[in-house]
C-alpha cells in the first residue's frame, strides 16, 4: 500500500460539517477519521447477484415455513388491522 495522500475538501456545508463532527464524536473518532471511515464503507458494498439473493430468501423461507400470501390475503389482513 502506498503512502497516505492529503486531500483538501471544499464546499462542505456548515450543516454537513456539524453532522460529521457529531458523528465523529459519537464514534470517538476525529473528523478526518470519520470522513475516512465513511468513504471506505462506501466502497465496501458488494455487488449483489439478484438470482442468488432470491434463492437465499426462498431457501430461508422454506426452512422457516413462512406461508405464502397473496395480495388479497395481505389486503384482508391490512383491512382487519392485523398488518
C-alpha positions in Angstrom: 0.0 0.0 0.0 1.3 3.4 -0.9 1.8 6.5 1.2 -1.2 8.3 2.6 -2.4 11.3 0.5 -3.6 14.6 1.8 -6.8 16.0 0.1 -8.5 19.3 0.7 -12.3 19.1 0.9 -14.1 22.1 -0.5 -17.7 23.1 -0.5 -18.7 21.4 2.8 -21.8 23.0 4.1 -21.9 24.1 7.7 -24.8 21.6 8.3 -22.9 18.7 6.9 -19.8 19.7 8.8 -21.8 19.8 12.1 -23.3 16.4 11.4 -20.0 14.9 10.6 -18.4 16.3 13.8 -21.3 15.0 15.8 -21.0 11.5 14.2 -17.2 11.6 14.8 -17.8 12.5 18.5 -20.3 9.6 18.9 -17.8 7.2 17.3 -14.8 8.5 19.3 -13.0 9.5 16.1 -11.5 12.6 14.7 -13.4 14.5 12.0 -10.8 13.2 9.5 -11.2 9.7 10.8 -15.0 9.8 10.5 -14.7 11.0 6.9 -12.2 8.3 6.0 -14.4 5.6 7.7 -17.4 6.7 5.7 -15.5 6.8 2.4 -14.1 3.4 3.0 -17.5 2.0 3.9 -19.0 3.4 0.7 -16.6 1.3 -1.4 -17.1 -1.9 0.7 -20.6 -2.6 -0.7 -20.6 -5.9 -2.6 -22.2 -6.4 -5.9 -25.5 -8.3 -5.4 -26.4 -11.2 -7.6 -30.3 -10.9 -7.6 -30.8 -14.5 -8.5 -28.6 -15.7 -5.7 -30.2 -13.4 -3.2 -33.7 -14.6 -4.3 -32.6 -18.2 -3.9 -31.3 -17.5 -0.4 -34.6 -15.8 0.6 -36.6 -18.7 -0.8 -34.4 -21.2 1.0 -34.7 -19.4 4.3 -38.5 -19.0 3.9 -38.8 -22.8 3.2 -36.8 -23.6 6.3 -38.9 -21.2 8.4 -42.2 -22.5 7.0 -43.2 -19.0 6.0 -46.7 -19.2 4.5 -47.2 -17.8 1.0 -49.7 -15.0 1.0 -51.5 -13.4 -2.0 -52.1 -9.7 -2.4 -55.7 -10.4 -1.4 -54.5 -12.1 1.8 -52.4 -9.1 2.7 -55.1 -6.6 1.8 -57.6 -8.5 4.0 -55.1 -8.5 6.9 -54.5 -4.8 6.5 -58.2 -4.0 6.4 -58.8 -6.1 9.6 -56.0 -4.2 11.4 -53.6 -7.2 11.5 -50.9 -5.8 9.3 
